[in-house]
Amino acid sequence: MLKIAVYSEEKVMSPLLQEYMGIWQRDAGCVCAVRYYDNVHAIMVDMDLEGIYDVVVVYRSWDVADVLKKDRRVGSLVMIAAGINRRLYDIQPCYILYEPVNAANFKKVMTMAVEGSRDERRFTFVSGRVRYSVDTRSIMYFESELRRINLVTTEQKYVFYGSIGEMEKRMKVDYGGFIRPHESYLVNPDHVSRCTAHEMILTNGKSIHISATRRADVKRYYSELINC
C-alpha cells in the first residue's frame, strides 16, 4: 500500500486537499494510507517510526519542502505553489502544481508523482521496524558482518539483517551493475575511483581487497570500463 503525506499549515485548505485526494484515489482505483500534517516535526517523527513516504504533498511552505526534499525517506515531493518562486530552482521538487488547484489538475500531478515514485531506482529495506528507501546511485557498497548487512551510501550508513548472497541476487535482478570483489562485499562500480589486480579504491578512499577467486570476474567486468 502506498503511503502519502499531505502538509498544509492553512486550515482552510486542508479539507479541500482531503477532498481532492479522495477523488483521485476513487478515480485511480488506488487505496493509500494518507496522513495529513500541519507540523513538519510530526512528519519527521512518523518517518523515524515507520519509514518512508512514497509521496509527500506540500502546500505553499518552501521551508518545509526544503527539509523534506533533502530527506531520503521521501519518494516523490509534490509542491503546491501560489506562483513561481526563486526557491524553486534551489529545492527542485519532483513535481509542482501552481494554484488555483482543482480536482482535475490535482489528479494529474498525483498520478505522475505515484508513477515516478514507483519507477525511480530506489533500494528499499527494513532496519528494526523502520522502512527505508535510498537512491541506488548513492549506494557505495554492501558489507556482510555476521548475519547483518552494512549498507554504506555517500551520506550515511545503515544496518539491517540479511546475507550478501541475497543482496547480490537482488541487486543484479532489480538494478544490475553491482560487482562482488570479495565474499563480504558488493560494490557499486560508479563509486570506484581506481582498480588494481588486488584492490578497489572507492571514491571515499576505502580500500576493498579483491579475492583470488573473484579476480577474474572483476577484471572481466571492468575490462571496458576501468583499467584493471
mmCIF file of C-alpha atoms in Angstrom:
data_model
loop_
_atom_site.group_PDB
_atom_site.id
_atom_site.type_symbol
_atom_site.label_atom_id
_atom_site.label_comp_id
_atom_site.label_asym_id
_atom_site.label_seq_id
_atom_site.Cartn_x
_atom_site.Cartn_y
_atom_site.Cartn_z
ATOM 1 C CA MET A 1 0.000 0.000 0.000
ATOM 2 C CA LEU A 2 1.268 3.444 -0.928
ATOM 3 C CA LYS A 3 1.988 5.854 1.910
ATOM 4 C CA ILE A 4 1.212 9.517 1.269
ATOM 5 C CA ALA A 5 1.668 12.588 3.481
ATOM 6 C CA VAL A 6 -0.069 15.913 2.881
ATOM 7 C CA TYR A 7 1.275 19.046 4.584
ATOM 8 C CA SER A 8 -0.642 22.292 4.929
ATOM 9 C CA GLU A 9 -0.444 24.991 7.579
ATOM 10 C CA GLU A 10 -3.586 26.604 6.150
ATOM 11 C CA LYS A 11 -6.574 25.050 7.910
ATOM 12 C CA VAL A 12 -8.961 26.290 5.251
ATOM 13 C CA MET A 13 -7.049 24.365 2.572
ATOM 14 C CA SER A 14 -6.798 21.021 4.381
ATOM 15 C CA PRO A 15 -10.429 19.900 3.788
ATOM 16 C CA LEU A 16 -10.110 20.746 0.101
ATOM 17 C CA LEU A 17 -6.903 18.721 -0.236
ATOM 18 C CA GLN A 18 -8.598 15.814 1.531
ATOM 19 C CA GLU A 19 -11.491 16.046 -0.908
ATOM 20 C CA TYR A 20 -9.187 16.088 -3.942
ATOM 21 C CA MET A 21 -7.148 13.214 -2.520
ATOM 22 C CA GLY A 22 -10.321 11.173 -2.092
ATOM 23 C CA ILE A 23 -11.418 11.906 -5.663
ATOM 24 C CA TRP A 24 -8.013 10.889 -7.028
ATOM 25 C CA GLN A 25 -7.976 7.626 -5.050
ATOM 26 C CA ARG A 26 -11.508 6.788 -6.191
ATOM 27 C CA ASP A 27 -10.871 7.530 -9.867
ATOM 28 C CA ALA A 28 -7.436 5.872 -9.889
ATOM 29 C CA GLY A 29 -8.683 2.824 -8.011
ATOM 30 C CA CYS A 30 -5.825 3.369 -5.594
ATOM 31 C CA VAL A 31 -6.186 2.648 -1.874
ATOM 32 C CA CYS A 32 -3.478 4.544 0.005
ATOM 33 C CA ALA A 33 -2.523 5.250 3.593
ATOM 34 C CA VAL A 34 -2.813 9.061 3.689
ATOM 35 C CA ARG A 35 -1.896 11.258 6.639
ATOM 36 C CA TYR A 36 -2.383 14.998 6.973
ATOM 37 C CA TYR A 37 0.008 17.289 8.832
ATOM 38 C CA ASP A 38 0.416 20.918 9.819
ATOM 39 C CA ASN A 39 3.739 20.400 11.620
ATOM 40 C CA VAL A 40 6.901 19.203 9.903
ATOM 41 C CA HIS A 41 8.265 17.756 13.153
ATOM 42 C CA ALA A 42 5.330 15.341 13.239
ATOM 43 C CA ILE A 43 6.189 14.096 9.740
ATOM 44 C CA MET A 44 9.816 13.534 10.732
ATOM 45 C CA VAL A 45 8.786 11.631 13.884
ATOM 46 C CA ASP A 46 6.441 9.387 11.897
ATOM 47 C CA MET A 47 9.174 8.665 9.343
ATOM 48 C CA ASP A 48 11.558 7.803 12.197
ATOM 49 C CA LEU A 49 8.998 5.309 13.488
ATOM 50 C CA GLU A 50 7.539 3.944 10.255
ATOM 51 C CA GLY A 51 9.955 4.755 7.438
ATOM 52 C CA ILE A 52 9.423 6.312 4.028
ATOM 53 C CA TYR A 53 6.533 8.133 2.429
ATOM 54 C CA ASP A 54 6.119 7.296 -1.244
ATOM 55 C CA VAL A 55 4.653 10.731 -1.991
ATOM 56 C CA VAL A 56 4.593 13.925 0.091
ATOM 57 C CA VAL A 57 2.409 16.874 -0.931
ATOM 58 C CA VAL A 58 3.393 20.272 0.497
ATOM 59 C CA TYR A 59 1.065 23.248 0.278
ATOM 60 C CA ARG A 60 2.914 26.573 -0.139
ATOM 61 C CA SER A 61 5.637 26.102 2.508
ATOM 62 C CA TRP A 62 9.004 26.227 0.743
ATOM 63 C CA ASP A 63 10.867 25.814 4.046
ATOM 64 C CA VAL A 64 9.114 22.517 4.715
ATOM 65 C CA ALA A 65 9.633 21.419 1.110
ATOM 66 C CA ASP A 66 13.347 22.141 1.502
ATOM 67 C CA VAL A 67 13.596 19.964 4.626
ATOM 68 C CA LEU A 68 11.681 17.076 3.077
ATOM 69 C CA LYS A 69 13.453 17.181 -0.294
ATOM 70 C CA LYS A 70 16.752 16.513 1.490
ATOM 71 C CA ASP A 71 15.339 13.531 3.388
ATOM 72 C CA ARG A 72 15.944 10.199 1.663
ATOM 73 C CA ARG A 73 12.810 8.764 3.249
ATOM 74 C CA VAL A 74 10.665 10.821 0.875
ATOM 75 C CA GLY A 75 9.944 9.322 -2.545
ATOM 76 C CA SER A 76 8.265 11.956 -4.731
ATOM 77 C CA LEU A 77 7.794 15.515 -3.460
ATOM 78 C CA VAL A 78 4.838 17.491 -4.832
ATOM 79 C CA MET A 79 4.850 21.249 -4.224
ATOM 80 C CA ILE A 80 1.656 23.285 -4.494
ATOM 81 C CA ALA A 81 2.739 26.894 -5.012
ATOM 82 C CA ALA A 82 0.982 30.230 -5.374
ATOM 83 C CA GLY A 83 3.301 31.125 -8.250
ATOM 84 C CA ILE A 84 6.886 30.927 -9.456
ATOM 85 C CA ASN A 85 9.299 31.353 -6.556
ATOM 86 C CA ARG A 86 13.069 31.788 -6.677
ATOM 87 C CA ARG A 87 13.412 28.855 -4.242
ATOM 88 C CA LEU A 88 12.011 26.524 -6.879
ATOM 89 C CA TYR A 89 15.434 26.282 -8.524
ATOM 90 C CA ASP A 90 17.208 25.569 -5.232
ATOM 91 C CA ILE A 91 14.789 22.990 -3.882
ATOM 92 C CA GLN A 92 13.693 21.423 -7.178
ATOM 93 C CA PRO A 93 10.634 19.434 -6.056
ATOM 94 C CA CYS A 94 9.842 16.362 -8.135
ATOM 95 C CA TYR A 95 6.509 17.852 -9.232
ATOM 96 C CA ILE A 96 4.992 21.324 -8.932
ATOM 97 C CA LEU A 97 1.365 22.396 -9.122
ATOM 98 C CA TYR A 98 0.525 26.082 -9.378
ATOM 99 C CA GLU A 99 -2.649 27.500 -7.899
ATOM 100 C CA PRO A 100 -5.540 27.630 -8.406
ATOM 101 C CA VAL A 101 -5.817 23.934 -7.576
ATOM 102 C CA ASN A 102 -8.779 21.897 -8.747
ATOM 103 C CA ALA A 103 -9.665 18.213 -8.736
ATOM 104 C CA ALA A 104 -8.500 17.711 -12.331
ATOM 105 C CA ASN A 105 -5.003 19.161 -12.042
ATOM 106 C CA PHE A 106 -4.537 17.582 -8.599
ATOM 107 C CA LYS A 107 -5.393 14.160 -10.026
ATOM 108 C CA LYS A 108 -2.953 14.659 -12.887
ATOM 109 C CA VAL A 109 0.013 15.589 -10.710
ATOM 110 C CA MET A 110 -0.720 12.832 -8.164
ATOM 111 C CA THR A 111 -0.804 10.214 -10.917
ATOM 112 C CA MET A 112 2.579 11.404 -12.197
ATOM 113 C CA ALA A 113 4.043 11.501 -8.680
ATOM 114 C CA VAL A 114 2.953 7.958 -7.871
ATOM 115 C CA GLU A 115 4.273 6.621 -11.175
ATOM 116 C CA GLY A 116 7.533 8.486 -10.613
ATOM 117 C CA SER A 117 7.888 7.037 -7.132
ATOM 118 C CA ARG A 118 7.405 3.523 -8.490
ATOM 119 C CA ASP A 119 9.786 3.964 -11.415
ATOM 120 C CA GLU A 120 12.651 5.600 -9.518
ATOM 121 C CA ARG A 121 15.675 3.365 -8.959
ATOM 122 C CA ARG A 122 15.482 3.069 -5.192
ATOM 123 C CA PHE A 123 16.577 0.292 -2.847
ATOM 124 C CA THR A 124 14.073 -0.348 -0.062
ATOM 125 C CA PHE A 125 14.860 -2.266 3.115
ATOM 126 C CA VAL A 126 13.767 -2.617 6.729
ATOM 127 C CA SER A 127 16.009 -1.854 9.697
ATOM 128 C CA GLY A 128 14.380 -2.550 13.043
ATOM 129 C CA ARG A 129 10.761 -1.592 12.453
ATOM 130 C CA VAL A 130 11.530 1.238 10.074
ATOM 131 C CA ARG A 131 11.351 1.012 6.288
ATOM 132 C CA TYR A 132 13.999 2.999 4.407
ATOM 133 C CA SER A 133 14.450 3.822 0.737
ATOM 134 C CA VAL A 134 17.705 5.051 -0.782
ATOM 135 C CA ASP A 135 18.646 6.101 -4.287
ATOM 136 C CA THR A 136 20.707 3.227 -5.717
ATOM 137 C CA ARG A 137 23.087 5.771 -7.238
ATOM 138 C CA SER A 138 24.120 6.845 -3.730
ATOM 139 C CA ILE A 139 24.962 3.290 -2.604
ATOM 140 C CA MET A 140 28.726 2.766 -2.393
ATOM 141 C CA TYR A 141 28.810 -0.810 -1.134
ATOM 142 C CA PHE A 142 27.205 -3.545 0.956
ATOM 143 C CA GLU A 143 29.342 -5.272 3.577
ATOM 144 C CA SER A 144 28.476 -8.561 5.273
ATOM 145 C CA GLU A 145 29.157 -8.760 9.001
ATOM 146 C CA LEU A 146 27.910 -11.973 10.619
ATOM 147 C CA ARG A 147 24.157 -12.001 9.858
ATOM 148 C CA ARG A 148 23.997 -8.270 9.306
ATOM 149 C CA ILE A 149 24.473 -6.122 6.220
ATOM 150 C CA ASN A 150 26.158 -2.735 6.438
ATOM 151 C CA LEU A 151 24.823 -0.531 3.655
ATOM 152 C CA VAL A 152 27.116 2.444 3.077
ATOM 153 C CA THR A 153 25.935 5.362 0.955
ATOM 154 C CA THR A 154 27.614 8.631 0.081
ATOM 155 C CA GLU A 155 25.870 10.204 3.074
ATOM 156 C CA GLN A 156 25.438 7.627 5.819
ATOM 157 C CA LYS A 157 25.492 4.012 6.953
ATOM 158 C CA TYR A 158 22.531 1.685 7.568
ATOM 159 C CA VAL A 159 22.471 -1.750 9.209
ATOM 160 C CA PHE A 160 19.901 -4.482 8.607
ATOM 161 C CA TYR A 161 19.678 -8.280 8.700
ATOM 162 C CA GLY A 162 20.405 -10.273 5.552
ATOM 163 C CA SER A 163 23.094 -12.063 3.578
ATOM 164 C CA ILE A 164 25.465 -10.709 0.963
ATOM 165 C CA GLY A 165 24.383 -13.515 -1.378
ATOM 166 C CA GLU A 166 20.774 -12.361 -1.178
ATOM 167 C CA MET A 167 21.872 -8.774 -1.821
ATOM 168 C CA GLU A 168 23.912 -9.838 -4.853
ATOM 169 C CA LYS A 169 20.940 -11.652 -6.418
ATOM 170 C CA ARG A 170 18.551 -8.815 -5.665
ATOM 171 C CA MET A 171 20.787 -6.052 -6.992
ATOM 172 C CA LYS A 172 21.599 -7.930 -10.199
ATOM 173 C CA VAL A 173 17.959 -8.753 -10.910
ATOM 174 C CA ASP A 174 16.459 -5.396 -9.948
ATOM 175 C CA TYR A 175 19.240 -2.918 -10.709
ATOM 176 C CA GLY A 176 22.279 -4.544 -12.324
ATOM 177 C CA GLY A 177 25.745 -3.073 -12.302
ATOM 178 C CA PHE A 178 26.938 -4.213 -8.857
ATOM 179 C CA ILE A 179 30.047 -6.378 -8.570
ATOM 180 C CA ARG A 180 31.287 -8.696 -5.811
ATOM 181 C CA PRO A 181 35.073 -8.439 -5.409
ATOM 182 C CA HIS A 182 35.132 -10.338 -2.116
ATOM 183 C CA GLU A 183 32.904 -12.753 -0.186
ATOM 184 C CA SER A 184 31.992 -9.947 2.208
ATOM 185 C CA TYR A 185 31.461 -7.052 -0.219
ATOM 186 C CA LEU A 186 29.109 -5.991 -3.005
ATOM 187 C CA VAL A 187 30.271 -2.773 -4.677
ATOM 188 C CA ASN A 188 28.701 -0.115 -6.885
ATOM 189 C CA PRO A 189 31.275 0.413 -9.675
ATOM 190 C CA ASP A 190 30.149 4.018 -10.085
ATOM 191 C CA HIS A 191 31.938 4.747 -6.804
ATOM 192 C CA VAL A 192 35.226 3.030 -7.688
ATOM 193 C CA SER A 193 37.962 5.568 -8.415
ATOM 194 C CA ARG A 194 40.770 3.080 -9.059
ATOM 195 C CA CYS A 195 41.125 -0.660 -9.525
ATOM 196 C CA THR A 196 44.247 -2.845 -9.496
ATOM 197 C CA ALA A 197 44.621 -6.603 -9.678
ATOM 198 C CA HIS A 198 44.356 -6.825 -5.901
ATOM 199 C CA GLU A 199 42.189 -3.983 -4.644
ATOM 200 C CA MET A 200 39.477 -1.447 -5.393
ATOM 201 C CA ILE A 201 39.828 2.110 -4.148
ATOM 202 C CA LEU A 202 36.478 3.790 -3.657
ATOM 203 C CA THR A 203 35.752 7.483 -4.055
ATOM 204 C CA ASN A 204 35.720 7.896 -0.260
ATOM 205 C CA GLY A 205 39.225 6.412 -0.039
ATOM 206 C CA LYS A 206 38.192 2.994 1.275
ATOM 207 C CA SER A 207 40.240 0.051 0.002
ATOM 208 C CA ILE A 208 38.495 -3.266 -0.688
ATOM 209 C CA HIS A 209 40.585 -6.370 -1.277
ATOM 210 C CA ILE A 210 39.836 -8.393 -4.418
ATOM 211 C CA SER A 211 39.969 -12.075 -3.501
ATOM 212 C CA ALA A 212 41.806 -14.510 -5.763
ATOM 213 C CA THR A 213 38.590 -16.385 -6.567
ATOM 214 C CA ARG A 214 36.874 -13.159 -7.661
ATOM 215 C CA ARG A 215 39.770 -11.571 -9.532
ATOM 216 C CA ALA A 216 38.927 -12.921 -12.991
ATOM 217 C CA ASP A 217 35.288 -11.843 -12.671
ATOM 218 C CA VAL A 218 36.270 -8.339 -11.597
ATOM 219 C CA LYS A 219 38.784 -7.978 -14.406
ATOM 220 C CA ARG A 220 36.272 -9.177 -16.970
ATOM 221 C CA TYR A 221 33.607 -6.840 -15.614
ATOM 222 C CA TYR A 222 35.871 -3.812 -15.741
ATOM 223 C CA SER A 223 37.647 -4.621 -18.992
ATOM 224 C CA GLU A 224 35.663 -1.983 -20.885
ATOM 225 C CA LEU A 225 35.209 0.470 -18.028
ATOM 226 C CA ILE A 226 38.283 0.660 -15.828
ATOM 227 C CA ASN A 227 41.931 -0.114 -16.457
ATOM 228 C CA CYS A 228 42.444 -3.003 -14.038
#
